[in-house]
mmCIF file of C-alpha atoms in Angstrom:
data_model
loop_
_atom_site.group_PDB
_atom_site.id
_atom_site.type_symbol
_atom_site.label_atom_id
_atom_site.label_comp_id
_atom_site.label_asym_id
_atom_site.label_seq_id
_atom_site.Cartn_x
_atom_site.Cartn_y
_atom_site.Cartn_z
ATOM 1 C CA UNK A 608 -28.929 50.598 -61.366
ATOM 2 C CA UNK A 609 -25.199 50.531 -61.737
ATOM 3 C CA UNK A 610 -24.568 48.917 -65.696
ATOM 4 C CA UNK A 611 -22.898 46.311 -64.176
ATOM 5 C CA UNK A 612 -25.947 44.743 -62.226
ATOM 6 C CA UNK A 613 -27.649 45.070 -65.957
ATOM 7 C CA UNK A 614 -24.932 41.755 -66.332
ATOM 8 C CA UNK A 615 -24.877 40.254 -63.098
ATOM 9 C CA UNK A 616 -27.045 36.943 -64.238
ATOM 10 C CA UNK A 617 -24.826 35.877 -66.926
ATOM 11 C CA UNK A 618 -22.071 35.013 -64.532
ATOM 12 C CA UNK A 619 -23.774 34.827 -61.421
ATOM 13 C CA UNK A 620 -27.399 34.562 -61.478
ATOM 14 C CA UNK A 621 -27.483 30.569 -61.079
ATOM 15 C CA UNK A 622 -25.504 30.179 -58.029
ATOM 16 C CA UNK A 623 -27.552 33.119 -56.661
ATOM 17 C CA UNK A 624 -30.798 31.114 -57.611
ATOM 18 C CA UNK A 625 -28.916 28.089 -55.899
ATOM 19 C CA UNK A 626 -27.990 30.238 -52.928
ATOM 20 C CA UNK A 627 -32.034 31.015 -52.803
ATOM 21 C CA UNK A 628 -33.246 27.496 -53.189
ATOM 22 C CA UNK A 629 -30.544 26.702 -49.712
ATOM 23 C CA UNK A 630 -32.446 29.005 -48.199
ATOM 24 C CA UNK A 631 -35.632 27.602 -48.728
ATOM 25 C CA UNK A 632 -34.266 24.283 -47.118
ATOM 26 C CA UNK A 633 -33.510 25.517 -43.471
ATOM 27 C CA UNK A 634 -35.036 24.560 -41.581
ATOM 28 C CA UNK A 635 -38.219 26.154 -40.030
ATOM 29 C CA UNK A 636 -39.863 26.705 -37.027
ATOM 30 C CA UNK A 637 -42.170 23.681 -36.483
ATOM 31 C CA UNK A 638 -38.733 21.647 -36.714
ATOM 32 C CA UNK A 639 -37.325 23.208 -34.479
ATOM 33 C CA UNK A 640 -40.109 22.434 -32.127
ATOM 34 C CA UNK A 641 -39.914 18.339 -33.582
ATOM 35 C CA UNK A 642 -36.390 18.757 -32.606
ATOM 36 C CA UNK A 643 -36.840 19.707 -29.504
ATOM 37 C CA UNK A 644 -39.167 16.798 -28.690
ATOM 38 C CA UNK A 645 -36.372 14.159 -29.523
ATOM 39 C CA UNK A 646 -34.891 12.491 -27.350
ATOM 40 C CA UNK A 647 -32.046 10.573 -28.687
ATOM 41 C CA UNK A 648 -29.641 11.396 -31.681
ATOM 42 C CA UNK A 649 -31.644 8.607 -33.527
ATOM 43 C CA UNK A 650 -34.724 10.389 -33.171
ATOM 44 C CA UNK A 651 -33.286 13.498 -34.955
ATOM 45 C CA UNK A 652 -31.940 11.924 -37.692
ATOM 46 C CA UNK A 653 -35.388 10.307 -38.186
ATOM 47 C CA UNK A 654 -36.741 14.021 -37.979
ATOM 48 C CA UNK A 655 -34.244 15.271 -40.364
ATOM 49 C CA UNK A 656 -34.649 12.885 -43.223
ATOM 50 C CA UNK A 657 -38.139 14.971 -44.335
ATOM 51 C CA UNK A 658 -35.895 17.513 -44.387
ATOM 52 C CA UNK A 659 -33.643 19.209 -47.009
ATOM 53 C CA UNK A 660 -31.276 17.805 -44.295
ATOM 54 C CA UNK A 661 -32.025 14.090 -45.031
ATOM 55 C CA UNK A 662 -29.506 12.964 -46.829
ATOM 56 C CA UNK A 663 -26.746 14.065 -44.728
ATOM 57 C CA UNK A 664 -26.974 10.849 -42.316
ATOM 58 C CA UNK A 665 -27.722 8.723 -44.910
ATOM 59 C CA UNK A 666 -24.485 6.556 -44.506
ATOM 60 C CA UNK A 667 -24.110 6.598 -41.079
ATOM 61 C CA UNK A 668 -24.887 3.132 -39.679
ATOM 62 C CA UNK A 669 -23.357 3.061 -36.823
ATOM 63 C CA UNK A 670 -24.053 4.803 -33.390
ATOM 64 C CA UNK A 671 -24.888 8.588 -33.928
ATOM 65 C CA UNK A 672 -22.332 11.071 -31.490
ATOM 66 C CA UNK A 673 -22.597 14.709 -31.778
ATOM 67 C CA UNK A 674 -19.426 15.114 -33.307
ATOM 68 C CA UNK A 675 -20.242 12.950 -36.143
ATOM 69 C CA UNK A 676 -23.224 15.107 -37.023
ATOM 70 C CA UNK A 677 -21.173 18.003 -36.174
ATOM 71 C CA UNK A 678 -18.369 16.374 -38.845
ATOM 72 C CA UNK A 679 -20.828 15.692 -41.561
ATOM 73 C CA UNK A 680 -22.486 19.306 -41.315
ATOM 74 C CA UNK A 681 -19.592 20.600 -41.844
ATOM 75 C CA UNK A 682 -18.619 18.267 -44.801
ATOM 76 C CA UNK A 683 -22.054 19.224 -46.015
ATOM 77 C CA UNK A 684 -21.400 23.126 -46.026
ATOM 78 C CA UNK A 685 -18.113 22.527 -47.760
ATOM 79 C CA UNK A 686 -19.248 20.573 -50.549
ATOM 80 C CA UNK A 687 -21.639 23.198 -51.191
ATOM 81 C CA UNK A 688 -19.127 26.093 -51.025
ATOM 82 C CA UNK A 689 -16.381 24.222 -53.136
ATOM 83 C CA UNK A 690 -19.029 24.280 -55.485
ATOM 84 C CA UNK A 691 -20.256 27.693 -55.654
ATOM 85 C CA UNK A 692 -16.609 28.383 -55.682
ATOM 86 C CA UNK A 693 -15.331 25.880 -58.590
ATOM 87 C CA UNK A 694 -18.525 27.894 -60.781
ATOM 88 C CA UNK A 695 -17.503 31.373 -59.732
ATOM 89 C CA UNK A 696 -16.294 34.588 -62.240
ATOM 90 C CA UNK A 697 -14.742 37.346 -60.773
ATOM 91 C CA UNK A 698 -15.440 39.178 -59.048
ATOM 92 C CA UNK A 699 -17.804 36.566 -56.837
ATOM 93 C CA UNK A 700 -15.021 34.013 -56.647
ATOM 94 C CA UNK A 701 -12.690 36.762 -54.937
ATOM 95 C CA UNK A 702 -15.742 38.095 -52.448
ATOM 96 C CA UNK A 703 -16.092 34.067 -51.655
ATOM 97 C CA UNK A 704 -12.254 33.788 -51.148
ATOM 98 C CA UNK A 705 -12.875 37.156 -48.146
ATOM 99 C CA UNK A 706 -15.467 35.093 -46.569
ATOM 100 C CA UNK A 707 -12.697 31.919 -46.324
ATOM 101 C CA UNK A 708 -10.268 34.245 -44.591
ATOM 102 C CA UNK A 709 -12.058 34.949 -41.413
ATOM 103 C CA UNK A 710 -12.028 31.114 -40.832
ATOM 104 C CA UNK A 711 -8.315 30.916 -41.767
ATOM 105 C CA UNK A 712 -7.652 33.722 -38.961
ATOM 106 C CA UNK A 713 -9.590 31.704 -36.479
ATOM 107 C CA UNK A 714 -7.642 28.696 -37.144
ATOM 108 C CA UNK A 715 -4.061 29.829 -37.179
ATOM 109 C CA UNK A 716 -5.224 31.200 -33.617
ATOM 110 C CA UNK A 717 -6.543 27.513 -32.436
ATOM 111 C CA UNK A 718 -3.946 26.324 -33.834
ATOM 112 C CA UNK A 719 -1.291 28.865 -31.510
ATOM 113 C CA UNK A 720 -2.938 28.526 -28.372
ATOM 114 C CA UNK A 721 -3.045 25.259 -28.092
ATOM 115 C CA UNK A 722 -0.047 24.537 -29.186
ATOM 116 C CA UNK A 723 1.073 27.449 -26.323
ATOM 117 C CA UNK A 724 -1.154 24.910 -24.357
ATOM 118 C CA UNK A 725 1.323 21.888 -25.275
ATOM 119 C CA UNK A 726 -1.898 20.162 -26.989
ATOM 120 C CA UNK A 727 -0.738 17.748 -30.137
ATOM 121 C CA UNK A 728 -1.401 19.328 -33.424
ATOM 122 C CA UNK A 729 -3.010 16.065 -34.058
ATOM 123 C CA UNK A 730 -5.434 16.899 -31.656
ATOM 124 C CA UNK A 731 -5.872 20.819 -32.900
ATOM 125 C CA UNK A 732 -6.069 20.204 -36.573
ATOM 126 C CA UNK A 733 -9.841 18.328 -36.019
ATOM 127 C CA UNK A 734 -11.032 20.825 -34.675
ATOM 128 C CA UNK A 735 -10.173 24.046 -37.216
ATOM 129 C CA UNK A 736 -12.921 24.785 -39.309
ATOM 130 C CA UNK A 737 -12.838 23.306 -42.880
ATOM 131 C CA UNK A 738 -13.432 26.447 -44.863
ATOM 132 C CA UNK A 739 -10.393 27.846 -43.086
ATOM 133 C CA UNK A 740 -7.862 25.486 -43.969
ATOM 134 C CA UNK A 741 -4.585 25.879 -46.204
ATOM 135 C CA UNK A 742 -1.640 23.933 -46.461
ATOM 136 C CA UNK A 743 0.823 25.175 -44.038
ATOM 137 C CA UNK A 744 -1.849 25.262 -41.518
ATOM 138 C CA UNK A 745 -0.178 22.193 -39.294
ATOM 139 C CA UNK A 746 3.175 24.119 -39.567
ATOM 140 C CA UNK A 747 2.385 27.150 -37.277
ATOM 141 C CA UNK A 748 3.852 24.952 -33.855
ATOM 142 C CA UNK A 749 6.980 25.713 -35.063
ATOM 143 C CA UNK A 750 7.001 29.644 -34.865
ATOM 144 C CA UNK A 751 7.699 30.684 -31.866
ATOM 145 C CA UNK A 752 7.030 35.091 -33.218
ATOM 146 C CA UNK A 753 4.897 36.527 -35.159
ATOM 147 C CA UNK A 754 7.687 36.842 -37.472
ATOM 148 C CA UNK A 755 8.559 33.417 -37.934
ATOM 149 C CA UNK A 756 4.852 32.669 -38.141
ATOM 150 C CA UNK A 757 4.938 35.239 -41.263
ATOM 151 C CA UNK A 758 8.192 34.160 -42.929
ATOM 152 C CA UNK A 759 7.549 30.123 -42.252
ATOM 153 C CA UNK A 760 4.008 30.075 -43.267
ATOM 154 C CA UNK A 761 1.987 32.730 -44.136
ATOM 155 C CA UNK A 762 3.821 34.435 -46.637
ATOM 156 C CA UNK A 763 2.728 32.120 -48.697
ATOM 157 C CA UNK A 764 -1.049 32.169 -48.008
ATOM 158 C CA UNK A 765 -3.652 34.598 -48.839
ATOM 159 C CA UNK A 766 -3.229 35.974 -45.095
ATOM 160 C CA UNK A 767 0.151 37.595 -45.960
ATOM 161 C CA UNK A 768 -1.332 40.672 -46.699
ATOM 162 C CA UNK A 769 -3.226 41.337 -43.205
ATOM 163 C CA UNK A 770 -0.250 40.380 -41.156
ATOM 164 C CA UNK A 771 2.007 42.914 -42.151
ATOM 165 C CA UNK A 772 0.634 44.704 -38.852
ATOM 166 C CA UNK A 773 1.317 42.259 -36.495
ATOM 167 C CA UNK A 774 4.775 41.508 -37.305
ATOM 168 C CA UNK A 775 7.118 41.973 -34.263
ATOM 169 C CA UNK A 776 9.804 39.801 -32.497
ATOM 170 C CA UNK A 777 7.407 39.585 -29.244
ATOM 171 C CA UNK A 778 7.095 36.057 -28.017
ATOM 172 C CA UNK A 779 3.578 33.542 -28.553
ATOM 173 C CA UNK A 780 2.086 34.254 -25.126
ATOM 174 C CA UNK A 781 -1.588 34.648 -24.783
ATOM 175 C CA UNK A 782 -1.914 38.336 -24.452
ATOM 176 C CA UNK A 783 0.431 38.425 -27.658
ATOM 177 C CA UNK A 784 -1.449 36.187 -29.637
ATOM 178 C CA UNK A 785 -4.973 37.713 -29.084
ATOM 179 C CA UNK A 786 -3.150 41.205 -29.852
ATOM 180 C CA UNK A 787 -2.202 39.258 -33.302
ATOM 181 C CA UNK A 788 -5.827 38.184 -33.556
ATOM 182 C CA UNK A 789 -7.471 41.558 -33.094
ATOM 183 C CA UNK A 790 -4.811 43.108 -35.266
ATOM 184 C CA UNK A 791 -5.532 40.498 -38.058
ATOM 185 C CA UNK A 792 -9.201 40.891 -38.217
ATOM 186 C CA UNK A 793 -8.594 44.754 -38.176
ATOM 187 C CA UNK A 794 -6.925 44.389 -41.634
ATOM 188 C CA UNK A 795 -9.116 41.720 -42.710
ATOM 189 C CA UNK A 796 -12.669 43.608 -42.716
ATOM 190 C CA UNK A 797 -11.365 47.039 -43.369
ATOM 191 C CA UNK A 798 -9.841 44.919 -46.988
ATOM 192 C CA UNK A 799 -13.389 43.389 -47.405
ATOM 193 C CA UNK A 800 -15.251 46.589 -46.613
ATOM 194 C CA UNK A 801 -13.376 48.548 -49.361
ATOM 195 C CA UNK A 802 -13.764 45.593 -51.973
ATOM 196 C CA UNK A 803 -17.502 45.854 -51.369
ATOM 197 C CA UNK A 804 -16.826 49.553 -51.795
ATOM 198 C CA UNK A 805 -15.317 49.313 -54.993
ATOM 199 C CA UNK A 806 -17.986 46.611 -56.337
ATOM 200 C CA UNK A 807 -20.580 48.723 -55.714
ATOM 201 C CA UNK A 808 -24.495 48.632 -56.278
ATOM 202 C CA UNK A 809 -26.539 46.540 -54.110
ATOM 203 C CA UNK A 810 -23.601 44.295 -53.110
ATOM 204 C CA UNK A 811 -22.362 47.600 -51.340
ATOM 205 C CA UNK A 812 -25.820 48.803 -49.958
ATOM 206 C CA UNK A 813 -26.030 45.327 -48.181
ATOM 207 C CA UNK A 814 -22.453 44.276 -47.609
ATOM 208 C CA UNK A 815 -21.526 47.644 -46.258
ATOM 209 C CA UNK A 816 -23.457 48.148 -43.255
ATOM 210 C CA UNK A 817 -22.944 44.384 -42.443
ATOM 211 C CA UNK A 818 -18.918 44.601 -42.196
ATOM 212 C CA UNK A 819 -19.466 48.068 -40.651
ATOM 213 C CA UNK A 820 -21.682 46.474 -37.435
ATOM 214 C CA UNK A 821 -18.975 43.721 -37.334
ATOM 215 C CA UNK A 822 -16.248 46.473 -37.278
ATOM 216 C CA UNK A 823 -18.205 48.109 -34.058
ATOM 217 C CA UNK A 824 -18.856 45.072 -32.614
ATOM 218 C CA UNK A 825 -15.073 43.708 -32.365
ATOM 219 C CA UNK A 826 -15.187 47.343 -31.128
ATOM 220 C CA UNK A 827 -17.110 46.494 -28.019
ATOM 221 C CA UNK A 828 -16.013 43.261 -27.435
ATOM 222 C CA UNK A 829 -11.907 44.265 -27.694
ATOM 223 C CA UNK A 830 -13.150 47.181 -24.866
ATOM 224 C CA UNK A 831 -14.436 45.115 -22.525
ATOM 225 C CA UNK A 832 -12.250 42.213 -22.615
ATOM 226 C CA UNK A 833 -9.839 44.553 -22.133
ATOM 227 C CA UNK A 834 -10.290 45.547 -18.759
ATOM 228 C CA UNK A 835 -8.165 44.441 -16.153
ATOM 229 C CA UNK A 836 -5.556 43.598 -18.067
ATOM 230 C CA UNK A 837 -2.254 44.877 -19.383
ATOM 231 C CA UNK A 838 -3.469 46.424 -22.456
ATOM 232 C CA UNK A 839 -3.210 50.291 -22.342
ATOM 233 C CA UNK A 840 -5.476 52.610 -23.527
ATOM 234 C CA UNK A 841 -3.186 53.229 -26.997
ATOM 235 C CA UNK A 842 -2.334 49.921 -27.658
ATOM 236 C CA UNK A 843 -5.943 48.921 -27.398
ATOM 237 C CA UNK A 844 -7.395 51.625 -29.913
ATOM 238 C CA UNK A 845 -4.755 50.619 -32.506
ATOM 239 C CA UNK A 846 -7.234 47.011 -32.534
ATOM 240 C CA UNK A 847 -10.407 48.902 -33.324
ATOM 241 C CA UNK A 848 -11.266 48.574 -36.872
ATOM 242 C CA UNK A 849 -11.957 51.715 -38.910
ATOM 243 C CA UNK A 850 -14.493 50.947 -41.118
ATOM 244 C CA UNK A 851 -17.429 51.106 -38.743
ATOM 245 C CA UNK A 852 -20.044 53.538 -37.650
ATOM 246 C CA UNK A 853 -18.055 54.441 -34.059
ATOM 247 C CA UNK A 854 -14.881 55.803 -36.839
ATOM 248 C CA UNK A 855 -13.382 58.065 -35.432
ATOM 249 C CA UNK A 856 -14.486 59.795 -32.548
ATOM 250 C CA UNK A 857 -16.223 56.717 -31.138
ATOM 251 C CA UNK A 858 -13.355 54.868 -31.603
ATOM 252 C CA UNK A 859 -11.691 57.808 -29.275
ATOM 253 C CA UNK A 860 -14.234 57.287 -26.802
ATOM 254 C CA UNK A 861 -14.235 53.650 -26.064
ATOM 255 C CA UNK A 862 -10.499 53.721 -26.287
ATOM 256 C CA UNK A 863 -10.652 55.629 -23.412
ATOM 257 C CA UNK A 864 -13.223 53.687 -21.683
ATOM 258 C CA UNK A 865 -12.607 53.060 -18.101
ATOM 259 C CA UNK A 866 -15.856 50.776 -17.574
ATOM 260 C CA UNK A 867 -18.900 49.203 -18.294
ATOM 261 C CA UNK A 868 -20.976 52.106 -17.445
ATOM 262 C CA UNK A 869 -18.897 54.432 -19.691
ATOM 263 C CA UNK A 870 -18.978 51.649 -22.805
ATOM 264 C CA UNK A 871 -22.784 51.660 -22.058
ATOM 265 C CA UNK A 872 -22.885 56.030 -22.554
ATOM 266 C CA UNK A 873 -21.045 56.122 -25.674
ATOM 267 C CA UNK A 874 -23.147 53.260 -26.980
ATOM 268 C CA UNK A 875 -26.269 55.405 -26.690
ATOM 269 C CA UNK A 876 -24.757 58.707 -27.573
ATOM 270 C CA UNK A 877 -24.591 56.249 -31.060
ATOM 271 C CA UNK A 878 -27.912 55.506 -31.831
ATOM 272 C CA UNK A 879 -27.097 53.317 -33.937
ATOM 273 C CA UNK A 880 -25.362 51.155 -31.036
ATOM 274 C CA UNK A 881 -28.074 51.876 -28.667
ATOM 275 C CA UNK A 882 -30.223 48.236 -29.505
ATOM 276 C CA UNK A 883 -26.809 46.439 -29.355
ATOM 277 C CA UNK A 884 -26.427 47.290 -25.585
ATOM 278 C CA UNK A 885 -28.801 45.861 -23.183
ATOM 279 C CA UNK A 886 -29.440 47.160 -19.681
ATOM 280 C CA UNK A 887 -26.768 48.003 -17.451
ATOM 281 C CA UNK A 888 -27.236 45.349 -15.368
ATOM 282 C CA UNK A 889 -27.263 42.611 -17.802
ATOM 283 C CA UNK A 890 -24.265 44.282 -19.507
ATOM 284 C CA UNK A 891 -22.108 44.049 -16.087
ATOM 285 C CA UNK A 892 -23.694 40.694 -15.217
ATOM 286 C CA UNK A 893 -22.704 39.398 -19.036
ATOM 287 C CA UNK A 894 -20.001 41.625 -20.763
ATOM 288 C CA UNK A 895 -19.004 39.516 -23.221
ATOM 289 C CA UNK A 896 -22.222 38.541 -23.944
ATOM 290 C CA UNK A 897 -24.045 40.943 -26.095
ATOM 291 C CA UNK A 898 -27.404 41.457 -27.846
ATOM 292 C CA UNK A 899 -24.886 41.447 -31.135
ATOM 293 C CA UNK A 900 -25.678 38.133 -32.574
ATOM 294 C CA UNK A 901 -29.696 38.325 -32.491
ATOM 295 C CA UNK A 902 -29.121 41.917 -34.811
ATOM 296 C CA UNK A 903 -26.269 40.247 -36.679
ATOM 297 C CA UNK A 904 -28.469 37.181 -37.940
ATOM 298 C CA UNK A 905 -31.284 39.920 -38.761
ATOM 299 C CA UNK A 906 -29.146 42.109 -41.372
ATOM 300 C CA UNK A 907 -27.570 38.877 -42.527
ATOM 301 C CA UNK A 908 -31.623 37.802 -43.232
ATOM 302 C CA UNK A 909 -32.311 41.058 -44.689
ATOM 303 C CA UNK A 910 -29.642 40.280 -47.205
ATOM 304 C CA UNK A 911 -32.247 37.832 -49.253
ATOM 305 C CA UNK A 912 -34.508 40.710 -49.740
ATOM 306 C CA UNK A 913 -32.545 42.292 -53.118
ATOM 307 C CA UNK A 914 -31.313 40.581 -55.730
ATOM 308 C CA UNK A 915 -28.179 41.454 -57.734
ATOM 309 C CA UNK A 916 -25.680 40.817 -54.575
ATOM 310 C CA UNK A 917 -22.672 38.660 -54.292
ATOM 311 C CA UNK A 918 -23.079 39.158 -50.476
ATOM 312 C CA UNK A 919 -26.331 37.034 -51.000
ATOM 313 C CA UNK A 920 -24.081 33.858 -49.999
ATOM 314 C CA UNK A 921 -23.071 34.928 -46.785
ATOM 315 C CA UNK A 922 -25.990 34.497 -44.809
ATOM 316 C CA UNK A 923 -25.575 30.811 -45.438
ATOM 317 C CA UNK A 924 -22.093 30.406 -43.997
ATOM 318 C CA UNK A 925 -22.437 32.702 -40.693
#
């Protein structure tokens, strides 16, 4: 054991044994099976109050919508994650900052496209996630490059350093701005993969493998979204992260990808891939649609199983 685990429960240990007692309030099976059963929104907040979910509602008097429980979910996670942040030494408060940035990405994006869209920023700001936000975030409908998007706004934020790649003078148009997307979260998890490298210990033997599945499956997903469209074969392997299990010569392959069928070989050439592809039917039928998220929950899970780990707070926020 690495000396530093030897001191990991004088700063961390009680928001890890918070993190622990979260997880023994979601909810379970049989609710699920109550929840299923109800039949108005008033029904499942009478489920959920003999839950560790009851208090959530608790104030709402009025008629239930889904936003509203959406809203004070939401409100719910945050207050929890301020808090684990507000109590946090490095270097946990820094590996909880990582897990904000993901969120910031995919708002800045929202926030793009629909002002491309000519939506109201109003309207767009609603609907960013909370853990995501920042300042400047309602100033992005005035950039009209990635440039000015960098120099306006978010030099100043704690995206600066994953946009120095996708600075260029090309215009906000769709295909640009899920280039800038790709290209940000390319940056983004090779940064938190070597932080986790360089923090070592069990926070490395779980975080690790977790970033390096994400990394592959951005992988997959960039490949096949790609087809039929303008993106060549060099501009699309510049998106592929590099700290995955495909790096390199995968990475080669499925830049070079010409279809499904091909994407399907190389993914069981990796056997590591191979239970992340289904059948090639249900992969043409549903390419965007993988078996990624039921493996992706599963290694979050596994997570709980050591102690030790700053990644044992992710599970809860994925």
């Amino acid at each position: 054991m690495p000396s530093s685990e030897f001191y990991f429960n004088v700063d961390s240990g009680y928001l890890e044994g918070l993190v622990r007692g979260f997880k023994g309030g979601i909810l379970k099976a049989a609710d699920y099976i109550n929840l299923a059963q109800c039949e108005t929104l008033e029904d499942l907040k009478l489920h959920l109050q003999s839950t560790d979910y009851g208090h959530f509602l608790a104030n709402e008097t009025g008629q239930l919508t889904v936003s509203t429980i959406d809203g004070k979910l939401k409100q719910k996670l945050m207050n929890e994650f301020h808090y684990f942040r507000n109590h946090a030494f490095e270097p946990l408060a820094t590996f909880l900052d990582f897990i904000t940035y993901s969120y910031m990405i995919d708002n800045i994006i929202l926030l793009i496209t629909g002002t491309l869209h000519q939506r109201p920023i109003s309207e767009l700001v609603p609907k960013c996630h909370p853990l995501g936000s920042f300042d400047q975030m309602e100033a992005v409908n005035i950039a009209q490059t990635p440039a000015e998007l960098f120099n306006a706004i978010i030099v100043d934020t704690p995206l600066a350093d994953f946009f120095q790649d996708c600075l260029s003078e090309n215009d906000m148009d769709e295909m640009n701005i899920e280039i800038m997307r790709n290209k940000l979260y390319k940056s983004y998890l090779e940064a938190f993969y070597n932080l986790c490298k360089t923090l070592g210990g069990t926070t490395e033997e779980i975080m690790c493998p977790i970033l390096e599945f994400e990394a592959d499956r951005r992988a997959f997903i960039i490949t096949i979204n790609s087809f039929g469209t303008e993106l060549n074969k060099e501009d699309r392997e510049t998106l592929y992260p590099t700290c995955g299990k495909l790096y390199p010569e995968g990475l080669r392959l499925l830049a070079n990808a010409e279809d499904y069928d091909q994407v399907k070989n190389i993914a069981e050439y990796y056997a590591v891939c191979t239970i992340i592809i289904p059948s090639v039917r249900h992969f043409a039928s549903h390419p965007t649609v993988l078996s990624f998220f039921f493996l992706q929950v599963q290694m979050n899970v596994l997570a709980f199983n050591n102690q030790f780990i700053l990644g044992s707070s992710t599970p809860m926020l994925n």
